[in-house]
Coordinates of C-alpha atoms and ligand atoms in Angstrom, one line a residue:
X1 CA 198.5 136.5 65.6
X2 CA 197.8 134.0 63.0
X3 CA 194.8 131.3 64.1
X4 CA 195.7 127.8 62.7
X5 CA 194.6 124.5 64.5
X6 CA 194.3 121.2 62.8
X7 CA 192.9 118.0 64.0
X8 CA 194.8 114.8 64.8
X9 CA 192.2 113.4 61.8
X10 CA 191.9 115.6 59.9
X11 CA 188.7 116.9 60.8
X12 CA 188.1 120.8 60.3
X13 CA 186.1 122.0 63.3
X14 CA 185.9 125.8 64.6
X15 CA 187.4 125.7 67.8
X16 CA 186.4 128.5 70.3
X17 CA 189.3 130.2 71.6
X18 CA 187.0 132.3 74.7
X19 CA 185.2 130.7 77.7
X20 CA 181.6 131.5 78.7
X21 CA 181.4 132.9 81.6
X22 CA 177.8 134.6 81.5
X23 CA 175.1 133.0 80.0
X24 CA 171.2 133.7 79.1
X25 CA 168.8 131.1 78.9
X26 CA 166.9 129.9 76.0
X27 CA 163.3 128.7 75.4
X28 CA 162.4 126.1 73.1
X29 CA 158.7 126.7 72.5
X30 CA 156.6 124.1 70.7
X31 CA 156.3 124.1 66.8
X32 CA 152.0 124.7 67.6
X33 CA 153.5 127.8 69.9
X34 CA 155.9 128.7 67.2
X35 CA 152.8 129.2 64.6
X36 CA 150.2 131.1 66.7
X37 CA 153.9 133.3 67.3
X38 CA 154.3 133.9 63.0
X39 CA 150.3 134.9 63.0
X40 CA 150.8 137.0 65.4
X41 CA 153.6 138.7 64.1
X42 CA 152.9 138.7 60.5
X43 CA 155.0 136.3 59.3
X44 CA 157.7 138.3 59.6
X45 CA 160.7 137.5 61.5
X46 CA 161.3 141.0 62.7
X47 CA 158.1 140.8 64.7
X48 CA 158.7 137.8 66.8
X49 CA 159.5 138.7 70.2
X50 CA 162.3 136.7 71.5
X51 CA 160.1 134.8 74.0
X52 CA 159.5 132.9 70.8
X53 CA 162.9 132.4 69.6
X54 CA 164.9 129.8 70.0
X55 CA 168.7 130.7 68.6
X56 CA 168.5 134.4 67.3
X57 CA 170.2 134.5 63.9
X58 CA 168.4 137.8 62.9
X59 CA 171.1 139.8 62.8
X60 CA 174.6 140.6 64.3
X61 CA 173.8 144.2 64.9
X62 CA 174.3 144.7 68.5
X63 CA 173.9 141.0 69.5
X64 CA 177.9 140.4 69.4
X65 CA 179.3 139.0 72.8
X66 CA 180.8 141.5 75.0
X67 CA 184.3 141.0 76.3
X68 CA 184.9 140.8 79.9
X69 CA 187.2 144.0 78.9
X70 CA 184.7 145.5 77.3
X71 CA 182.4 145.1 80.5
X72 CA 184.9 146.5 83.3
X73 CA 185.4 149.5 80.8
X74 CA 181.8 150.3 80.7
X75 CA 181.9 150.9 84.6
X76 CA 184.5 153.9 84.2
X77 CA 183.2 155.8 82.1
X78 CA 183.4 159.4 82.4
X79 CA 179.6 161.0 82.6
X80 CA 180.1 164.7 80.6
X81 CA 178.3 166.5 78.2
X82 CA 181.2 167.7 76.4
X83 CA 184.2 166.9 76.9
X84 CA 184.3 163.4 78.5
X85 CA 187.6 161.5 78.6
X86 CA 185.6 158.5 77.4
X87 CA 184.9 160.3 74.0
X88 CA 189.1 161.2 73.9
X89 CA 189.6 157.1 74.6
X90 CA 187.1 156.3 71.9
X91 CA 189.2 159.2 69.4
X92 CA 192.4 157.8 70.2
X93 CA 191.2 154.1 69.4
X94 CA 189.7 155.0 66.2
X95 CA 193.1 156.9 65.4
X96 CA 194.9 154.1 66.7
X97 CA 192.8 151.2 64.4
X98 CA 191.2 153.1 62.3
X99 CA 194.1 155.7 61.3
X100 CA 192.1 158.4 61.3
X101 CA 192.6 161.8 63.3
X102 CA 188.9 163.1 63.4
X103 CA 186.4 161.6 64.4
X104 CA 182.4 162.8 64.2
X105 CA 180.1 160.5 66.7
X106 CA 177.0 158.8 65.7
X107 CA 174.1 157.0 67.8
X108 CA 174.5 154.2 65.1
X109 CA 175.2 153.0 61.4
X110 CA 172.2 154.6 59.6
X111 CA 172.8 158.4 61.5
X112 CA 176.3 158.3 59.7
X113 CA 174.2 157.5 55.9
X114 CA 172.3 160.3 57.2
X115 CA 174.6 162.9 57.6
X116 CA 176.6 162.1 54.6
X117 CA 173.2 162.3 52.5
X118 CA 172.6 165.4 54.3
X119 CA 176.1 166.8 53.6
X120 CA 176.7 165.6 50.1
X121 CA 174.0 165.0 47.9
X122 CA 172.8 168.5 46.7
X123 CA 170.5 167.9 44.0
X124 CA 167.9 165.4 42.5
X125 CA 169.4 163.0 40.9
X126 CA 173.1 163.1 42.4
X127 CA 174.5 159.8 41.6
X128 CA 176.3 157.6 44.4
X129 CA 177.8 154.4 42.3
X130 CA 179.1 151.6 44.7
X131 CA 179.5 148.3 45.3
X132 CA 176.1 147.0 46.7
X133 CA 174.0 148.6 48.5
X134 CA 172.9 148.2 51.9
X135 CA 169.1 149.3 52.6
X136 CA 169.5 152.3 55.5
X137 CA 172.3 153.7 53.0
X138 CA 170.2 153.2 49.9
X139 CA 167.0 154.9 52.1
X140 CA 168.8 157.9 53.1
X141 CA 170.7 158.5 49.4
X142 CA 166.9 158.7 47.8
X143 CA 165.3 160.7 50.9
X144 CA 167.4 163.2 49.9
X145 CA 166.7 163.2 46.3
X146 CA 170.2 160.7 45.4
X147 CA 170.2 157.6 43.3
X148 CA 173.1 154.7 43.4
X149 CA 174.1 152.6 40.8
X150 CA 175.3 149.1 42.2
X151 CA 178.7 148.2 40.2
X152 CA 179.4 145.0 41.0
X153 CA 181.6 142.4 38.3
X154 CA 178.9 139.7 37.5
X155 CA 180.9 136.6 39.5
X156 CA 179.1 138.3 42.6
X157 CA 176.0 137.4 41.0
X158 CA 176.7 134.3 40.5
X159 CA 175.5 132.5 44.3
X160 CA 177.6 129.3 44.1
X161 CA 181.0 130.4 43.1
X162 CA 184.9 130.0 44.2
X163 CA 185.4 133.9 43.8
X164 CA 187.4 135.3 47.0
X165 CA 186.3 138.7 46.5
X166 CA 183.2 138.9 45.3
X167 CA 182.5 142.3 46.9
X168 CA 185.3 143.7 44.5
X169 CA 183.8 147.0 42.6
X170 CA 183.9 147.1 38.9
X171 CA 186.6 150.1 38.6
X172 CA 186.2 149.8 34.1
X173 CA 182.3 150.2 34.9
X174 CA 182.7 153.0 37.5
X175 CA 185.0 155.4 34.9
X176 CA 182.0 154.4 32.4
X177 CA 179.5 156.1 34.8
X178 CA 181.7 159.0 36.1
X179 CA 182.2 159.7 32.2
X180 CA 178.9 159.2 31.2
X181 CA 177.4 160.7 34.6
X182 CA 179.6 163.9 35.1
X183 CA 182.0 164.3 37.8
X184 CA 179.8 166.9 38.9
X185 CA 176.8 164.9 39.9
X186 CA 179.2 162.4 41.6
X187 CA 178.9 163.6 45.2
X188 CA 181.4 160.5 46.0
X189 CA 182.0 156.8 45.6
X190 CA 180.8 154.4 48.4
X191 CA 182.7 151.0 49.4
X192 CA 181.0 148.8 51.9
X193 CA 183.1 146.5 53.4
X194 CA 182.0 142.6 53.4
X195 CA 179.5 143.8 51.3
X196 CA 176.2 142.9 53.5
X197 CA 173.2 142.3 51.0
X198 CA 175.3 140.1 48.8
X199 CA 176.4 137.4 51.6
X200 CA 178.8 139.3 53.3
X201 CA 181.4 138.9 50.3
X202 CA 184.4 140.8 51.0
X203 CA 186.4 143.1 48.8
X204 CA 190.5 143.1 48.2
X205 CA 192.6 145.6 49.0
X206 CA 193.8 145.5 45.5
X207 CA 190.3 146.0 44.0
X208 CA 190.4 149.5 46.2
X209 CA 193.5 150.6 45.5
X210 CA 192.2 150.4 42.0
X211 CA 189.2 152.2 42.7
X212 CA 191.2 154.9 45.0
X213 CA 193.2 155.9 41.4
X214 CA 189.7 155.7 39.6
X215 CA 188.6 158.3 42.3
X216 CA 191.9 160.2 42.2
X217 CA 192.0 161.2 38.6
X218 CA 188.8 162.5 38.5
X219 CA 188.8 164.2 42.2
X220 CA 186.1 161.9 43.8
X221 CA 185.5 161.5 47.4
X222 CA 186.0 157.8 48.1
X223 CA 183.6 156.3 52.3
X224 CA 184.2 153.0 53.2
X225 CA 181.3 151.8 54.9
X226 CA 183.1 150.0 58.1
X227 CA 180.7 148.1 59.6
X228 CA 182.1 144.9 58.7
X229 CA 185.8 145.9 57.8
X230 CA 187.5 143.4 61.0
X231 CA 185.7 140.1 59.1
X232 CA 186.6 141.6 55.8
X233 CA 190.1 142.3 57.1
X234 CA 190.2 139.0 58.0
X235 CA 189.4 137.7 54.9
X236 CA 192.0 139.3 52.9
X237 CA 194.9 137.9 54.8
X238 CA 193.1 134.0 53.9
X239 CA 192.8 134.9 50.8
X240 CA 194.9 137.8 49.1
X241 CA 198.3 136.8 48.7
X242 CA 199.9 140.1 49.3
X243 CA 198.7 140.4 52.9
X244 CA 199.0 136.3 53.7
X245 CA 201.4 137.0 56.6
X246 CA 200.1 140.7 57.3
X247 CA 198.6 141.6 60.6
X248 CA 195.0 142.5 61.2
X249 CA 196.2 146.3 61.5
X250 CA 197.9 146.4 58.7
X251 CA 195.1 145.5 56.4
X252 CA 193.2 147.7 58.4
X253 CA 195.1 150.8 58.0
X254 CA 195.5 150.1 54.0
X255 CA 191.7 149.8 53.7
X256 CA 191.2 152.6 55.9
X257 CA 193.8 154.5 54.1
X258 CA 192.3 154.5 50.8
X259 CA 189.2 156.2 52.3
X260 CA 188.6 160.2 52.1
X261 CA 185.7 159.6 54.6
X262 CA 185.2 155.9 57.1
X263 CA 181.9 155.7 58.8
X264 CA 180.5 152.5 60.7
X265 CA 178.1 151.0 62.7
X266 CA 179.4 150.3 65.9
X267 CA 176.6 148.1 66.8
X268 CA 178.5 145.7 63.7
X269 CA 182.4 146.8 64.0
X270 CA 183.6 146.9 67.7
X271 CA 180.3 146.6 70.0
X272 CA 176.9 146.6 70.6
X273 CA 175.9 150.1 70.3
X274 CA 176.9 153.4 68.5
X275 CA 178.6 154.4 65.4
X276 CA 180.8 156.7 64.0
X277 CA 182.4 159.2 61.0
X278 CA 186.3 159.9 60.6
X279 CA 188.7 161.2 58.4
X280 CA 192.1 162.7 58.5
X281 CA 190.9 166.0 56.5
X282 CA 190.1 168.6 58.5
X283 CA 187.7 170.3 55.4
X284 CA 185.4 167.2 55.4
X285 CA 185.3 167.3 59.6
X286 CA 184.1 171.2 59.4
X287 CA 181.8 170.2 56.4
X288 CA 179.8 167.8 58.3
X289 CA 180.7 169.1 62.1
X290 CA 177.3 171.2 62.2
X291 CA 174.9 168.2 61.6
X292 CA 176.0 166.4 64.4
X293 CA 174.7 168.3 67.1
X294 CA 171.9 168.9 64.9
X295 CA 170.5 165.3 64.6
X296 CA 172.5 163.1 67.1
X297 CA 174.0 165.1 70.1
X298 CA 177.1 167.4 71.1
X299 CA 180.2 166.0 69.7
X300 CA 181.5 164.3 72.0
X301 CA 178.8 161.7 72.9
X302 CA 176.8 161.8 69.5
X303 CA 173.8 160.0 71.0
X304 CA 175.9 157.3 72.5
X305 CA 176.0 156.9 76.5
X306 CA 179.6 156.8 77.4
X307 CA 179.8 153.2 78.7
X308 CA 178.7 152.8 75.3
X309 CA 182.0 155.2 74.0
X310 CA 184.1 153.1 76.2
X311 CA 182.5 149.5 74.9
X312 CA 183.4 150.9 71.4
X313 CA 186.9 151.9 72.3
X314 CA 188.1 148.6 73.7
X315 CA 186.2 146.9 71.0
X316 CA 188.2 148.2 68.4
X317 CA 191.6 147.4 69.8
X318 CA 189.9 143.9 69.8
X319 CA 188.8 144.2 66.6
X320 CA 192.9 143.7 66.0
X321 CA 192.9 140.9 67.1
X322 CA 192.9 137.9 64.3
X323 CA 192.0 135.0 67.3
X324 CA 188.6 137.1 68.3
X325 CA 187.7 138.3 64.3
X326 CA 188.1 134.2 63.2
X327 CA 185.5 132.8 64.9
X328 CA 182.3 133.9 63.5
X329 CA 183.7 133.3 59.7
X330 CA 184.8 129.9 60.8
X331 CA 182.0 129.0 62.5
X332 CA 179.9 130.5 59.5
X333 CA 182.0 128.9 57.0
X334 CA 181.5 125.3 58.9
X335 CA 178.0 125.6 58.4
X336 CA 177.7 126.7 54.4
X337 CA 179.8 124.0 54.0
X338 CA 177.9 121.5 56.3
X339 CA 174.6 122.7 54.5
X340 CA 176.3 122.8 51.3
X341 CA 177.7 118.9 51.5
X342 CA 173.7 118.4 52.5
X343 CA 172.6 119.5 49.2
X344 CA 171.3 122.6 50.4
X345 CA 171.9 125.8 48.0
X346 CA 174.0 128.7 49.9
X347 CA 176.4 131.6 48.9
X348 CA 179.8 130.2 48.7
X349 CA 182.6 130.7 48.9
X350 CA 181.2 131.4 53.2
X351 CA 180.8 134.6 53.7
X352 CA 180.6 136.9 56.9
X353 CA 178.3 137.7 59.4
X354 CA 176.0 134.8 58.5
X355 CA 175.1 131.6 56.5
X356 CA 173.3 132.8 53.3
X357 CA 170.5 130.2 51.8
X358 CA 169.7 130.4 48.4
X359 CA 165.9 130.7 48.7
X360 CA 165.2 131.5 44.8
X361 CA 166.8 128.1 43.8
X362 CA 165.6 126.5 47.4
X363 CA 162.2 127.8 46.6
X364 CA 162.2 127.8 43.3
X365 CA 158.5 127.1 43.0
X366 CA 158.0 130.3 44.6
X367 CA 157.6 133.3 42.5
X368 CA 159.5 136.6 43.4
X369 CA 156.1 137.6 43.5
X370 CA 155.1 135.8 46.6
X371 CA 158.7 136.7 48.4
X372 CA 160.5 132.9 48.7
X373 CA 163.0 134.3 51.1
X374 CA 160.0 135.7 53.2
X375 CA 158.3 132.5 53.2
X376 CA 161.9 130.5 53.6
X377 CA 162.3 132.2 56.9
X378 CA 158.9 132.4 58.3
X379 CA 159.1 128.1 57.3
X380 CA 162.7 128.3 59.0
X381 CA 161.3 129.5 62.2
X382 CA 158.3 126.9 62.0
X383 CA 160.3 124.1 62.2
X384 CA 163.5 124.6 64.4
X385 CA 162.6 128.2 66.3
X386 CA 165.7 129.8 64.6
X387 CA 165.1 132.9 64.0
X388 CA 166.5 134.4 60.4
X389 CA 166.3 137.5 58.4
X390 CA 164.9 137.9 54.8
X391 CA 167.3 139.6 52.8
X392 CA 165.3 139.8 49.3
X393 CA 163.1 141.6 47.7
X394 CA 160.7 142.2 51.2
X395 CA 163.9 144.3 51.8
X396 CA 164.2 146.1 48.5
X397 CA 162.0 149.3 48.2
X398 CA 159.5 150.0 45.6
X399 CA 160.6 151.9 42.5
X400 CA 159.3 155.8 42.3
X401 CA 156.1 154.7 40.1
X402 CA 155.3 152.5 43.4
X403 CA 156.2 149.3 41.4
X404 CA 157.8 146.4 43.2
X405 CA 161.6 145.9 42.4
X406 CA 162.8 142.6 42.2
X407 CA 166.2 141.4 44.0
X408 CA 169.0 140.3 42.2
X409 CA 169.2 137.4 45.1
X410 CA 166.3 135.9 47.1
X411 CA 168.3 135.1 50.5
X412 CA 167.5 133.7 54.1
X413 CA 170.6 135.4 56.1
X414 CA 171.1 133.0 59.5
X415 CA 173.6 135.3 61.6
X416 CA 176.1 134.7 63.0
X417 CA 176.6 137.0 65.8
X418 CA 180.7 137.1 67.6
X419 CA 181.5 134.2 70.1
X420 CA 177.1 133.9 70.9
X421 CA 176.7 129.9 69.8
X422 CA 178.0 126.9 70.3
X423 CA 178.7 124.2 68.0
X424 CA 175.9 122.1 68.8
X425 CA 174.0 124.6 68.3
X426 CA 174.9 125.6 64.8
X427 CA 174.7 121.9 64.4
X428 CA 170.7 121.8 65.2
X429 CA 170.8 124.6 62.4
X430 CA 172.0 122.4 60.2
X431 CA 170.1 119.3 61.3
X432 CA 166.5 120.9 61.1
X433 CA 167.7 123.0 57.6
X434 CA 168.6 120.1 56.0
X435 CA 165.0 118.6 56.4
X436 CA 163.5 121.6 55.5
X437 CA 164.8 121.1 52.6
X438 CA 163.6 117.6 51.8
X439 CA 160.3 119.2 52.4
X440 CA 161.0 122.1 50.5
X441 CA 158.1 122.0 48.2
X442 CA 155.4 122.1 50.8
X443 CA 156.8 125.9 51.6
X444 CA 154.4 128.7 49.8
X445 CA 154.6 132.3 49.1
X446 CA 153.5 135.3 51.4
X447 CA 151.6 138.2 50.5
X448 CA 151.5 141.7 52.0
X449 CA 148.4 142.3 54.0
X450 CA 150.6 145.5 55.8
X451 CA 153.3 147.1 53.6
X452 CA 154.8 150.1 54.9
X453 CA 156.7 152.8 52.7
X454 CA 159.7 153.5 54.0
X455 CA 161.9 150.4 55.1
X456 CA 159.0 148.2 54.9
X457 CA 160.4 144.8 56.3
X458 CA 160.9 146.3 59.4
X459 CA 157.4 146.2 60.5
X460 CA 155.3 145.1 57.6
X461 CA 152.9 142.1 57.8
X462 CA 152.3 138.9 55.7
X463 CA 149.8 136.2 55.1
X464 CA 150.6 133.0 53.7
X465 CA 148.9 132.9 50.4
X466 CA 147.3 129.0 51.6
X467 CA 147.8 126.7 54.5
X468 CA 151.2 125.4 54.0
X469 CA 152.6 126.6 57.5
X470 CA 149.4 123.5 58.8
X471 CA 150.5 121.4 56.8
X472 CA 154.1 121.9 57.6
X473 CA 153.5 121.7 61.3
X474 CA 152.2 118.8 60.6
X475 CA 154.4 116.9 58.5
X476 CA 157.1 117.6 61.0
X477 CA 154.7 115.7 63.9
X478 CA 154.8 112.9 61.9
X479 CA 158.5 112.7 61.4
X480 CA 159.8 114.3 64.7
X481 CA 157.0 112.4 67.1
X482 CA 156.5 115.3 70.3
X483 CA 159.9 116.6 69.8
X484 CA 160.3 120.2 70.6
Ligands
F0G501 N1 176.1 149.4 56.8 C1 176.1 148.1 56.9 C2 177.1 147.3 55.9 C3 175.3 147.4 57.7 O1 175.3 146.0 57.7 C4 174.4 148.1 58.6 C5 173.5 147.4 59.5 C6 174.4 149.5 58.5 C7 175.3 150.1 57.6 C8 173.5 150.3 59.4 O2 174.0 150.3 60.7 O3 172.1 149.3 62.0 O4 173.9 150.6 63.1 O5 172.2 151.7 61.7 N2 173.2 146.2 59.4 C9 172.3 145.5 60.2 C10 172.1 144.1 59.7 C11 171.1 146.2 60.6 O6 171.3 143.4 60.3 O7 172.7 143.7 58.7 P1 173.0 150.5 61.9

């Protein structure tokens, strides 16, 4: 079903096309409250507890809104150890949506990267060349002795662009590493839908297919990280003229289709929990068959609970449906562009799953050094209670020498999680961004004071490096009286 509303004037607003009909209350704690929370946690957004938080624009991972359908499933769900019909509704969705006949069930995203590490790299050094990559998949290729090599064409480097696709895979580049590399040490190629770290850029179905021959001639395994593939899905019939009047199963299935091997994150793709592996060739199902009960449960519940299973099921039938897909990419491009015509720097053309700032230009004065997009969101939080994620080089991982590896892009990612806000809302985003930025300069850098090895943004913990957060608080007294 194609989603197109316009406005008597013109206007372009995201119109919701759901109803609330549960809701959660909020707190607004004061900007002094909102301080003592960032010392306590480090200065790290991922240690706030959301007592503190105001709207939560961490993440989309599990913090989607349920459907009403989704809901009413959840309460039939078959309890079973093996064997439960809510697993067979789950399998028949994912061959329904997903066209694939097997399917392998995971507690989440990360377990799939885990067993596919486990299963496929085989020796040190192994080579995994893809688009971008995301940090759990990048963790679990080097735990098991992998590398990657990100093959992106440099227009997705470049943060303000017009590019529809920057997620696309540079398919010359990838035959010069499969040459140069050896097919041999190519365990296979990965492709991550609305490629995450980037600004949730999307990827045509053209730019696969091209990468699907790549693969073909020289017999190499092509995963399609699912995650995001409904928004990315989505994308493709705005913007890829092939597919303009296609359905949201059709691109689907010829994404899908191009894949030897589709795992996702559940908690991203259909629902709030879970995850999953499929694949249509029985060889790859018995090759990774064994691991499952090994690290996640029997196979047919794979960690999940079944309300969970049947959450995931009826999300994915959703996931078909253009109406429900549209509104977090409308609602996230409304506010690039909002922030955008505000003169604040962002990833364009909007992305999904969030708005992406540009922190190394926003912050320019920062050095990579100090972490700008660190200290952008710890200052984001300061000053409005929104709570975003630092998607920089925090989140990179040092190099095998222990040095620190500096991002391509320094970005504060403000989620936008499925049908959650409302337009005021993302308006008071916009409202308290765009005076951050005025006051831009007074942000400084962070410095580790807790740096964990593996995956240390999770739980590591920052100092600023002076007292800019005092001085912030109280430059926004002065302008915003005893506002919250
Ligand atoms: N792949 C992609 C593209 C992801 O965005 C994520 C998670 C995963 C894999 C891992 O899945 O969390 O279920 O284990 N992304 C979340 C985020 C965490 O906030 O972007 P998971």
């Amino acid at each position: 079903m194609e989603v197109n509303i316009k406005f008597y004037k013109g206007e372009n607003i995201p119109l919701e096309l759901h109803k609330t009909r549960i809701v959660q209350k909020l707190n607004l704690v004061p900007i002094e409250r909102r301080l003592k929370a960032l010392e306590e946690g480090g200065f790290n957004t991922f240690r706030l507890t959301t007592h503190d938080v105001f709207l939560d624009m961490l993440t989309d991972s599990g913090t989607n809104a349920m459907s009403d359908r989704q809901q009413a499933a959840m309460m039939h769900a078959d309890d079973a150890y093996a064997g439960s019909q809510s697993f067979m509704r789950m399998a028949k969705a994912v061959e329904d949506v997903l066209k694939k006949k097997y399917l392998l069930p995971v507690h989440q995203g990360r377990a799939a990267e885990n067993i596919l590490a486990n299963a496929y790299i085989k020796k040190k050094g192994d080579l995994i060349p893809m688009n971008y990559h995301f940090t759990t998949a990048l963790a679990h290729i080097t735990q098991y002795g992998g590398r990657i090599v990100e093959l992106l064409y440099d227009e997705a480097y470049n943060i303000a662009s017009s590019h529809p696709f920057k997620g696309n895979l540079n398919v010359e580049k990838l035959e010069e590493v499969i040459l140069e590399t050896g097919v041999e040490n190519i365990p296979f190629i990965r492709m991550e839908a609305s490629t995450n770290l980037i600004g949730g850029q999307p990827f045509s179905v053209a730019n696969m297919r091209a990468v699907r021959k790549v693969a073909d001639k020289y017999g190499i395994r092509v995963v399609l990280d699912a995650s995001l593939l409904g928004e990315n899905a989505y994308l493709v019939i705005q913007r890829e003229p092939e597919f303009a009047s296609a359905t949201m199963g059709e691109v689907i299935a010829a994404m899908t289709g191009l894949a030897d091997i589709v795992y996702f994150s559940a908690r991203k793709l259909s629902s709030s929990r879970g995850g999953g592996i499929c694949t249509n060739d029985l060889k790859i199902y018995r090759e990774l068959e064994a691991l499952i009960p090994l690290f996640e449960g029997f196979l047919t519940y794979g960690g999940m609970s079944v309300r969970e299973i049947e959450a995931i099921a009826v999300g994915l039938y959703e996931t078909l449906d253009e109406s429900m897909i549209c509104q977090s990419p409308q609602f996230i491009s409304y506010l690039v562009n909002s922030l955008v015509a505000q003169g604040v720097p962002m990833v364009t053309p909007a992305g999904v799953l969030g708005a992406h700032v540009d922190a190394m230009k926003m912050c320019g004065h920062i050095p990579q050094t100090l972490y700008p997009a660190g200290a952008l969101a710890a200052a984001f939080y300061l000053v409005s209670g929104v709570r975003g994620m630092e998607r920089g080089t925090m989140s990179n991982q040092r190099d095998e020498d222990g040095r620190e590896t500096y991002a391509d892009m320094e970005l504060l990612r403000l989620a936008v999680p499925r049908r959650v806000f409302t337009l005021s809302q993302i308006k008071y985003v916009i409202d308290r961004m765009a005076w951050l930025n005025e006051n831009r300069h007074m942000i400084g850098g962070l410095r580790f004071t807790y740096e964990p090895q593996v995956l240390r943004f999770f739980m590591g913990g920052l100092e600023p490096v002076s007292d800019w957060p005092q001085k912030l608080l109280a430059k926004f007294r002065a302008d915003f009286g005893d506002s919250l």
